[in-house]
CSV table of C-alpha atoms in Angstrom, one decimal:
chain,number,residue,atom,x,y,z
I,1,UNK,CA,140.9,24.1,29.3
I,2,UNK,CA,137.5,25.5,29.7
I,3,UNK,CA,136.4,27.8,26.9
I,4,UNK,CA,135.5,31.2,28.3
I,5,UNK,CA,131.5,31.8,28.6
I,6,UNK,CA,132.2,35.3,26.6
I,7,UNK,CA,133.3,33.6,23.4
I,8,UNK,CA,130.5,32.4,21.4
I,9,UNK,CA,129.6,29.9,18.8
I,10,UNK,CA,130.0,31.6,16.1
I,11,UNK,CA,133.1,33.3,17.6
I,12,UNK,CA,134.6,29.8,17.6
I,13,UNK,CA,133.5,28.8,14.2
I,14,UNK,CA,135.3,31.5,12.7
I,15,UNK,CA,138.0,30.3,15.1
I,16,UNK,CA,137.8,27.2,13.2
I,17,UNK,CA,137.7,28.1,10.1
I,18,UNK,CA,141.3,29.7,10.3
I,19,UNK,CA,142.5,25.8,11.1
I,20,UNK,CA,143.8,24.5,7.9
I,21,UNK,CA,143.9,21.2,8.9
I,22,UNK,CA,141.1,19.5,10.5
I,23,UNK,CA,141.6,17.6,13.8
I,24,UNK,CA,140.1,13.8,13.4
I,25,UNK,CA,137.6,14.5,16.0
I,26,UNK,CA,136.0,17.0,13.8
I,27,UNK,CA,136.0,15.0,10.9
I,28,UNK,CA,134.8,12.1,12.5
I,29,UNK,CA,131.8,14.2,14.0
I,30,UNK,CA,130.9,15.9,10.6
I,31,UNK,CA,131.1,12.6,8.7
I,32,UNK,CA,129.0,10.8,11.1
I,33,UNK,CA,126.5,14.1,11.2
I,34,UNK,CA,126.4,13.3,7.4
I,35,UNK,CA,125.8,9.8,7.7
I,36,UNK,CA,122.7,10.6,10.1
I,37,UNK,CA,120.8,13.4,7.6
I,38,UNK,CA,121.3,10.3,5.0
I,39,UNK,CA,119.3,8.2,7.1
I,40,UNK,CA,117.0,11.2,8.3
I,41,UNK,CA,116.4,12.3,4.9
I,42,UNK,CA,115.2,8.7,3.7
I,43,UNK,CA,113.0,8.3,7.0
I,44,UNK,CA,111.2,11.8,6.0
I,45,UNK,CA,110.2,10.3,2.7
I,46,UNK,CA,109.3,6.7,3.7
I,47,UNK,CA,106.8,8.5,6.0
I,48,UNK,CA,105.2,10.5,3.9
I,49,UNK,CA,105.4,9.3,0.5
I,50,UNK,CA,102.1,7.2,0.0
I,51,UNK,CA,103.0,5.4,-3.1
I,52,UNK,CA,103.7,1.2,-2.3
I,53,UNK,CA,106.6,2.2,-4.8
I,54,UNK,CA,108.6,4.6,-2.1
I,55,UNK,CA,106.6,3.2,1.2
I,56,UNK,CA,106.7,0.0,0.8
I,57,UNK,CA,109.3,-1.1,-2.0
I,58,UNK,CA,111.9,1.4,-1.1
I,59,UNK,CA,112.9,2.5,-4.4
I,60,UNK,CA,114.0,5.9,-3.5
I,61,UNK,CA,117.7,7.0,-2.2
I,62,UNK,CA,119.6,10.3,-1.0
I,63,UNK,CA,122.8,12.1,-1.6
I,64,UNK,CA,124.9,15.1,-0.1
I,65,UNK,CA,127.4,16.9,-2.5
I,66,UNK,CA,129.9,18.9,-1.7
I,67,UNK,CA,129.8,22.8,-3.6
I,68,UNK,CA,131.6,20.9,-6.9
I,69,UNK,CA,128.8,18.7,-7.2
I,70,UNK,CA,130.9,15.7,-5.7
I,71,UNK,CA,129.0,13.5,-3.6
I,72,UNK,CA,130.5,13.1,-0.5
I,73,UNK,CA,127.9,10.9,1.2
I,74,UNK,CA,125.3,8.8,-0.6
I,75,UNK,CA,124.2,5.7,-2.3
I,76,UNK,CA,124.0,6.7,-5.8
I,77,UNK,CA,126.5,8.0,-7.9
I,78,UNK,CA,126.4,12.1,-8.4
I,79,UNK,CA,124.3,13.3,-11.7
I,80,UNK,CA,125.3,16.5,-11.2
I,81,UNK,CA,128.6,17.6,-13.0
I,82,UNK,CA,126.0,15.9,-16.2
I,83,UNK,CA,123.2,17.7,-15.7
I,84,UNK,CA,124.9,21.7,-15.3
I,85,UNK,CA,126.9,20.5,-18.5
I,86,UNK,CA,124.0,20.7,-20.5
I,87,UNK,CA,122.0,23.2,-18.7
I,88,UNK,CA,122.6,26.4,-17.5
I,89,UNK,CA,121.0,27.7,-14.1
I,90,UNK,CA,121.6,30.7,-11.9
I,91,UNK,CA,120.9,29.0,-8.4
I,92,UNK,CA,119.6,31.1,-5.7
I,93,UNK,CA,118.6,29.4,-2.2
I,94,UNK,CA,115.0,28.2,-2.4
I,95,UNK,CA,115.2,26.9,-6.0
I,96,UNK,CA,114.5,23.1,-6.4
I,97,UNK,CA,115.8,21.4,-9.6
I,98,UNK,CA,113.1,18.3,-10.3
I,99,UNK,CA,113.9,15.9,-13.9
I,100,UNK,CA,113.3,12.3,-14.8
I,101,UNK,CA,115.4,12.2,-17.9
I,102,UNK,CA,118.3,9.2,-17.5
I,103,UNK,CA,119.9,11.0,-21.0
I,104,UNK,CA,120.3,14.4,-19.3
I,105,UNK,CA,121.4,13.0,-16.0
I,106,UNK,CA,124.3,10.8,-17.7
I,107,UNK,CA,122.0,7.7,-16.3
I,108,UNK,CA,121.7,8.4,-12.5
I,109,UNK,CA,118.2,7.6,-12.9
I,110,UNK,CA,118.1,4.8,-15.1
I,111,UNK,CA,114.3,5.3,-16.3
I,112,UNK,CA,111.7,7.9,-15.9
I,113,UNK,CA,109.7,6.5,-13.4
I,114,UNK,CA,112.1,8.0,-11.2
I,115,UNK,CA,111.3,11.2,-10.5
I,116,UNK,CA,114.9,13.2,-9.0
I,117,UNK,CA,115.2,16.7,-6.7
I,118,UNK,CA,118.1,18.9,-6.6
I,119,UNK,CA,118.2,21.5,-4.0
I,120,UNK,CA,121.2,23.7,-3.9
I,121,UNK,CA,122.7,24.2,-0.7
I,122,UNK,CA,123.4,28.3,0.2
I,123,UNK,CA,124.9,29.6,3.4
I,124,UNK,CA,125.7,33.1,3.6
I,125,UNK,CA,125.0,33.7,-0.8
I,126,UNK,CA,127.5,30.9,-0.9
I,127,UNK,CA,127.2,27.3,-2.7
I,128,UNK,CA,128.7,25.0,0.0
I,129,UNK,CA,126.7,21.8,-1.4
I,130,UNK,CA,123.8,20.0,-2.5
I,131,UNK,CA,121.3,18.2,-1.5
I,132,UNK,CA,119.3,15.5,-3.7
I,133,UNK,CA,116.6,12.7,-3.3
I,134,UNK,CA,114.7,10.6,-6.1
I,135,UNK,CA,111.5,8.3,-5.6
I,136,UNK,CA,110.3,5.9,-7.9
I,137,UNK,CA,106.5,7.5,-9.2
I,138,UNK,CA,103.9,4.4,-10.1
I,139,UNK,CA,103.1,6.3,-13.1
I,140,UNK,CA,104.3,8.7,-15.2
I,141,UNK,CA,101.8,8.4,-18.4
I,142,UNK,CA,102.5,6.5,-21.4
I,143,UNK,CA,101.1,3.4,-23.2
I,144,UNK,CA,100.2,1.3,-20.4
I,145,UNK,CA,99.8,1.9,-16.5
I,146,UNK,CA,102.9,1.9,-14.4
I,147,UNK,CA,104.4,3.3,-17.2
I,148,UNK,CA,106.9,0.2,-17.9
I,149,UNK,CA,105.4,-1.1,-21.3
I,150,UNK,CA,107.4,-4.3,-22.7
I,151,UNK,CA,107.1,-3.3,-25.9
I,152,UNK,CA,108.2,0.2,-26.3
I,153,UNK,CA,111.0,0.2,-28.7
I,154,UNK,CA,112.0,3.8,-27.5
I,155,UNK,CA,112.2,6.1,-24.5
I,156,UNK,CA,109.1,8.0,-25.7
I,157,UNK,CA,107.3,4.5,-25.0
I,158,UNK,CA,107.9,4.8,-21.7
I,159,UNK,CA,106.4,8.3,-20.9
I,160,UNK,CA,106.7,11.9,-20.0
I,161,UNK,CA,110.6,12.6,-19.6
I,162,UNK,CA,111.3,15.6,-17.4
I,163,UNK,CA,114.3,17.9,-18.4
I,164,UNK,CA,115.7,19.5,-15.7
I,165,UNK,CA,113.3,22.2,-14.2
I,166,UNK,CA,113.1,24.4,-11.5
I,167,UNK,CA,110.1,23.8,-10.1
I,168,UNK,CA,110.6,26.1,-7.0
I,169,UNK,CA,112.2,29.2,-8.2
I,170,UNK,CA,113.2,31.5,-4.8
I,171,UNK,CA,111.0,29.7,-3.1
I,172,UNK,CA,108.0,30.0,-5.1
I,173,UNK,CA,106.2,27.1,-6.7
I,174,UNK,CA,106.4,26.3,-10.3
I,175,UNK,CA,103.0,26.1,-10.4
I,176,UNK,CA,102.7,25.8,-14.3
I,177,UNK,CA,105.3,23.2,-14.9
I,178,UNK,CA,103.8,21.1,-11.7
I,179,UNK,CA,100.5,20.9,-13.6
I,180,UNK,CA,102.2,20.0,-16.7
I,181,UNK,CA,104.1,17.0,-15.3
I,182,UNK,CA,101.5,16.1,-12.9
I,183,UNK,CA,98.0,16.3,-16.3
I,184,UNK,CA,100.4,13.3,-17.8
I,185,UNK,CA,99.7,10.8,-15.4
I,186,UNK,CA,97.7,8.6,-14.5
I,187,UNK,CA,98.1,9.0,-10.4
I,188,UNK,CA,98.5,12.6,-10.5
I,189,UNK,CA,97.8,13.3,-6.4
I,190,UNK,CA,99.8,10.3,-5.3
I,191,UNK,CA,102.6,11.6,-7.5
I,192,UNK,CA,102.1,15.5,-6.2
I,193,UNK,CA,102.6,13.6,-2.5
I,194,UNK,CA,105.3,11.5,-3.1
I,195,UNK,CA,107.0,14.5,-5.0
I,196,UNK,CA,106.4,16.6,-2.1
I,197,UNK,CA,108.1,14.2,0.5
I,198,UNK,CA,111.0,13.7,-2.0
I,199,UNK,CA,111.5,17.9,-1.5
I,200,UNK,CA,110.8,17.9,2.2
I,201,UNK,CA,113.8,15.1,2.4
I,202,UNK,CA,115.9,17.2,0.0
I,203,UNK,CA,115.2,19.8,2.1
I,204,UNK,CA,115.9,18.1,5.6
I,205,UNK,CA,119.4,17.1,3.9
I,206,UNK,CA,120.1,21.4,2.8
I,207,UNK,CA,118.8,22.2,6.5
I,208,UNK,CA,121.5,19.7,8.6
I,209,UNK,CA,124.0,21.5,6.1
I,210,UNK,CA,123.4,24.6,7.2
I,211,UNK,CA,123.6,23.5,10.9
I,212,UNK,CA,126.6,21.9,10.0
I,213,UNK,CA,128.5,25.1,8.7
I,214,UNK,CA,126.8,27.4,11.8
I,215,UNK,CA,128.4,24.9,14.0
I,216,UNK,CA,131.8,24.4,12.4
I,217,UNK,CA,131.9,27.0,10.0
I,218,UNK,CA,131.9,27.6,6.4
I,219,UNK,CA,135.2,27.1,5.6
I,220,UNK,CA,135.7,23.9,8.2
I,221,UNK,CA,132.7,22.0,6.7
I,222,UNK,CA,133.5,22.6,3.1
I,223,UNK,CA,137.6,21.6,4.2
I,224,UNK,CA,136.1,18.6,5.7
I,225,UNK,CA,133.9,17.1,2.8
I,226,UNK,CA,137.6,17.1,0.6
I,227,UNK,CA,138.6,15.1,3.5
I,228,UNK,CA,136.8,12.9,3.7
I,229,UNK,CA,137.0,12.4,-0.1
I,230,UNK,CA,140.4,11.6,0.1
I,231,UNK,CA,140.0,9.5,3.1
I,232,UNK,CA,137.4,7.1,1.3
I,233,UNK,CA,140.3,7.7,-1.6
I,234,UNK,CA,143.1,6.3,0.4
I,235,UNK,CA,140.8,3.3,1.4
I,236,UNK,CA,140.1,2.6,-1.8
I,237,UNK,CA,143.4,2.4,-3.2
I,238,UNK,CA,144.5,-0.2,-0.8
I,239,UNK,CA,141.3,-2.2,-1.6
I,240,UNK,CA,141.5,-2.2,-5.2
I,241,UNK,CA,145.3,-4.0,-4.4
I,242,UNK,CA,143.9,-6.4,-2.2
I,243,UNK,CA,141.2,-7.4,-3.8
I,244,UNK,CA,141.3,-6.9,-7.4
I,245,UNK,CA,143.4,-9.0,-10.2
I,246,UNK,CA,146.2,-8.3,-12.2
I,247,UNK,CA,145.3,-10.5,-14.9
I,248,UNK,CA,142.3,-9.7,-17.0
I,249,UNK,CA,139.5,-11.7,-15.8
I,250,UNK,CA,136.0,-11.7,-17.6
I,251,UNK,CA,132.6,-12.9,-17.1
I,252,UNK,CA,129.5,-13.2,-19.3
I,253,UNK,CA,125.7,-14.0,-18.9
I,254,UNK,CA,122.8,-13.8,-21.0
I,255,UNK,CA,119.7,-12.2,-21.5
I,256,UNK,CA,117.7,-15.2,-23.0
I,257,UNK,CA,114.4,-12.1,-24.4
I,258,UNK,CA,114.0,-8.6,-24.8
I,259,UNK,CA,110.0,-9.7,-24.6
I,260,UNK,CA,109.4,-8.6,-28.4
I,261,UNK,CA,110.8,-12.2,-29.4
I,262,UNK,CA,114.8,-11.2,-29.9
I,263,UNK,CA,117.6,-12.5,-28.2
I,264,UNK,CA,120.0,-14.0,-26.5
I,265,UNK,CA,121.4,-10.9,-25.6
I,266,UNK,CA,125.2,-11.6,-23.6
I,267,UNK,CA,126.4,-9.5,-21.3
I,268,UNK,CA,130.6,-9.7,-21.0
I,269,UNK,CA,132.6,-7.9,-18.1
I,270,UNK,CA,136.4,-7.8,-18.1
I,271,UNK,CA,138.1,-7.1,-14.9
I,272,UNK,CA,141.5,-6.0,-13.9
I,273,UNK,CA,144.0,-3.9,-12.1
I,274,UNK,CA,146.8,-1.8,-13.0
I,275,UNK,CA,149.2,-1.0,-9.7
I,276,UNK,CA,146.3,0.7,-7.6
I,277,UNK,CA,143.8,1.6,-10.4
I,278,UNK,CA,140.5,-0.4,-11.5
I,279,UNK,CA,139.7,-1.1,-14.8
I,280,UNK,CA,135.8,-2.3,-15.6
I,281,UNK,CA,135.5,-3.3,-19.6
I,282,UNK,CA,132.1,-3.8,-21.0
I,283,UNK,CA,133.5,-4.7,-24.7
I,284,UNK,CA,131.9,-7.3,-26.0
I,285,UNK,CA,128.4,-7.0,-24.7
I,286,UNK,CA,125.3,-7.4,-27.2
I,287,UNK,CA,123.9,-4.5,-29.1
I,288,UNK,CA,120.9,-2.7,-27.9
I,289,UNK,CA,118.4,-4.5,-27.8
I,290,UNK,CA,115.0,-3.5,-30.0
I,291,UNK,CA,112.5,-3.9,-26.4
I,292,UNK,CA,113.1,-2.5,-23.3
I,293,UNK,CA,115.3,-4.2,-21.5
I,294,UNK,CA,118.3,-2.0,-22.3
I,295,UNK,CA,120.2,0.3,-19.1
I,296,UNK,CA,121.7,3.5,-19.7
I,297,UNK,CA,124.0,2.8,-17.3
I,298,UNK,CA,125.8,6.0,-15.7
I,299,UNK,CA,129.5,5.9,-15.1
I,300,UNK,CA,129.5,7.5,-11.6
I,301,UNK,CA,127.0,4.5,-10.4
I,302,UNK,CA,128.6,1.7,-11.9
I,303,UNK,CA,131.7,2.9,-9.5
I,304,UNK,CA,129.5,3.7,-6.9
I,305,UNK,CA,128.4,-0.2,-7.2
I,306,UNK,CA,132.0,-1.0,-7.5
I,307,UNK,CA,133.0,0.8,-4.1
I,308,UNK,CA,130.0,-0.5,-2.4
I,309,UNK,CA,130.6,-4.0,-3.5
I,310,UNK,CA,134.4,-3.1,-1.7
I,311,UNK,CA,133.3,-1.3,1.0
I,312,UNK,CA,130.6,-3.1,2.5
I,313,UNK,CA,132.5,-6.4,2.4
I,314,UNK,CA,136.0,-5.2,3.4
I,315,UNK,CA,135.4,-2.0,5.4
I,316,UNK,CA,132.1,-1.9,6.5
I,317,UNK,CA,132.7,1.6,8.3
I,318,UNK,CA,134.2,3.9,5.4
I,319,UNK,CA,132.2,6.6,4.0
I,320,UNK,CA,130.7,5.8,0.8
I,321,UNK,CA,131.3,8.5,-1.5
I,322,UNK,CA,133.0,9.3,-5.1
I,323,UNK,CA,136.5,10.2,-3.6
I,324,UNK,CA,138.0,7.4,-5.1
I,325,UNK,CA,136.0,7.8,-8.7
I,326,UNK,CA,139.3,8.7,-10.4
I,327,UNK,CA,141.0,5.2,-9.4
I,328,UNK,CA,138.1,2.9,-11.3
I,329,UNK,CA,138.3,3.0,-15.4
I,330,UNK,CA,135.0,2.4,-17.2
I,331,UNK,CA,134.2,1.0,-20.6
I,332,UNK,CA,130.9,1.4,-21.9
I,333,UNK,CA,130.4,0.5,-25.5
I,334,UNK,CA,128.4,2.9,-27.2
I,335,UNK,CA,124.9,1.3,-29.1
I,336,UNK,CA,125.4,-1.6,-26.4
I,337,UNK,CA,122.9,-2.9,-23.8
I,338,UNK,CA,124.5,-1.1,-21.2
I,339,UNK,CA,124.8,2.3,-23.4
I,340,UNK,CA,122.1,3.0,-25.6
């Protein structure tokens, strides 16, 4: 049946939006649109970052969360539940959200060369999701250039940590706190670039969002990213059974230096499965260790690294997203290597 030339687009995303359920089609088109801005948003920054770090290494990666901070298509776990915890901000479409600090991030970034952009995601005055990029800066002040000192015995060793900011207010540039960040380092105008790109990727990710919701509607888009949670959910469960032991299995390996003359330092991991739930132990791993070779280690990427793991080898063409984050069980000993 032909849809009548008098009923327009936006006539039939409202249509949509009154469909509860969403037909496979449509979900299937919305998380393959999703999977695209991914790669789209990491091909923005690869091009114009001009660090080796981001240009050459890769060292970078993209997210899109859903209005609840979940991410719902990505490739590192979701810092954002963490970081609104602990700070309060009254979002408005054109702010940008930049920080570098692992302990107000709950570890997504696991040191402070990394340098991470939140940009919330409005469409109509409401929050229907995020959008998020970080890039790996050569240099971010500190002892020693690169900004990755061996013997610093503390985060302050390392550099400047970046709470998180707003850094485009409305819009408008942050101009005071961008020349704060940027006098403490050592590369400020390759840092102001690769910054930059990391926004314009951010910013590609909140614009296929939008499109997304003017072609399907508001209500259908935000319907589909709990969809396609608890699709990747579903998968997940079924995985975990195949795949995973019911006896307690652990493994352990060591660090031989912390490259201030201490060590061994072991690592221990205890894995197991209860019915269709995962349980990662890290009990029994060293104390931190006095140089820098400790990893705050952030829940929500450990199961991301879990589901990837999963995902990639078993069923290569499952959304990766946090859907399942409830079924995996992590132990991080506080004080520890992985924890400190």
């Amino acid at each position: 049946m032909q849809t009548p030339r008098s009923v327009s687009r936006s006539q039939l995303a409202r249509q949509k939006q009154r469909n509860k359920e969403i037909d496979t089609i449509t979900l299937d088109l919305i998380e393959n649109a999703l999977k695209s801005t991914l790669q789209e948003m990491d091909a923005v920054l690869l091009r114009s970052a001009i660090s080796p770090a981001i240009r050459e290494q890769y060292d970078e990666s993209s997210m899109i969360a859903d209005h609840k901070g979940h991410m719902v298509a990505g490739h590192f776990g979701s810092y954002i539940a963490e970081m609104l915890r602990d700070n309060t901000f009254d979002f408005s479409p054109g702010d940008v959200i930049l920080q570098s600090d692992p302990y107000k991030s709950g570890g997504a970034v696991s040191h402070i060369n990394d340098w991470m952009v939140l940009i919330p995601i409005f469409y109509d005055q409401s929050l229907v999701g995020y959008s998020s990029m970080f890039g790996h800066m050569v240099d971010v002040g500190g002892p020693v250039a690169g900004s990755a000192s061996v013997s610093a015995n503390s985060i302050f060793g390392e550099g400047v940590k970046i709470p998180p900011i707003k850094i485009y207010d409305k819009g408008n540039i942050n101009q005071a706190a961008l020349d704060l960040v940027l006098n403490n380092t050592r590369t400020p105008q390759m840092n102001y670039r690769d910054l930059m790109a990391i926004v314009a990727g951010s910013r590609l990710g909140e614009a296929q969002v939008l499109e997304l919701c003017d072609r399907f509607g508001r209500q259908t888009y935000t319907h589909a990213c709990g969809q396609l949670l608890s699709r990747t959910r579903q998968t997940m469960k079924q995985l975990i059974i195949n795949t995973l032991p019911t006896e307690p299995l652990s493994f352990e390996d060591f660090v031989d230096d912390d490259g201030c003359g201490n060590g061994p330092f072991k690592m221990r991991l205890t894995v197991w499965r209860e019915e269709d739930n995962a349980y990662f132990d890290w009990t029994g791993t060293s104390n931190q260790a006095p140089g820098a070779i400790n990893f705050y280690l952030h829940k929500g990427m450990f199961k991301m690294f879990v589901g990837a793991c999963l995902i990639v080898n078993f069923e290569p063409q499952m959304l990766l997203n946090e859907g399942f984050y409830d079924l995996i069980h992590v132990t991080l000993p506080k004080g520890s290597l992985v924890q400190p």
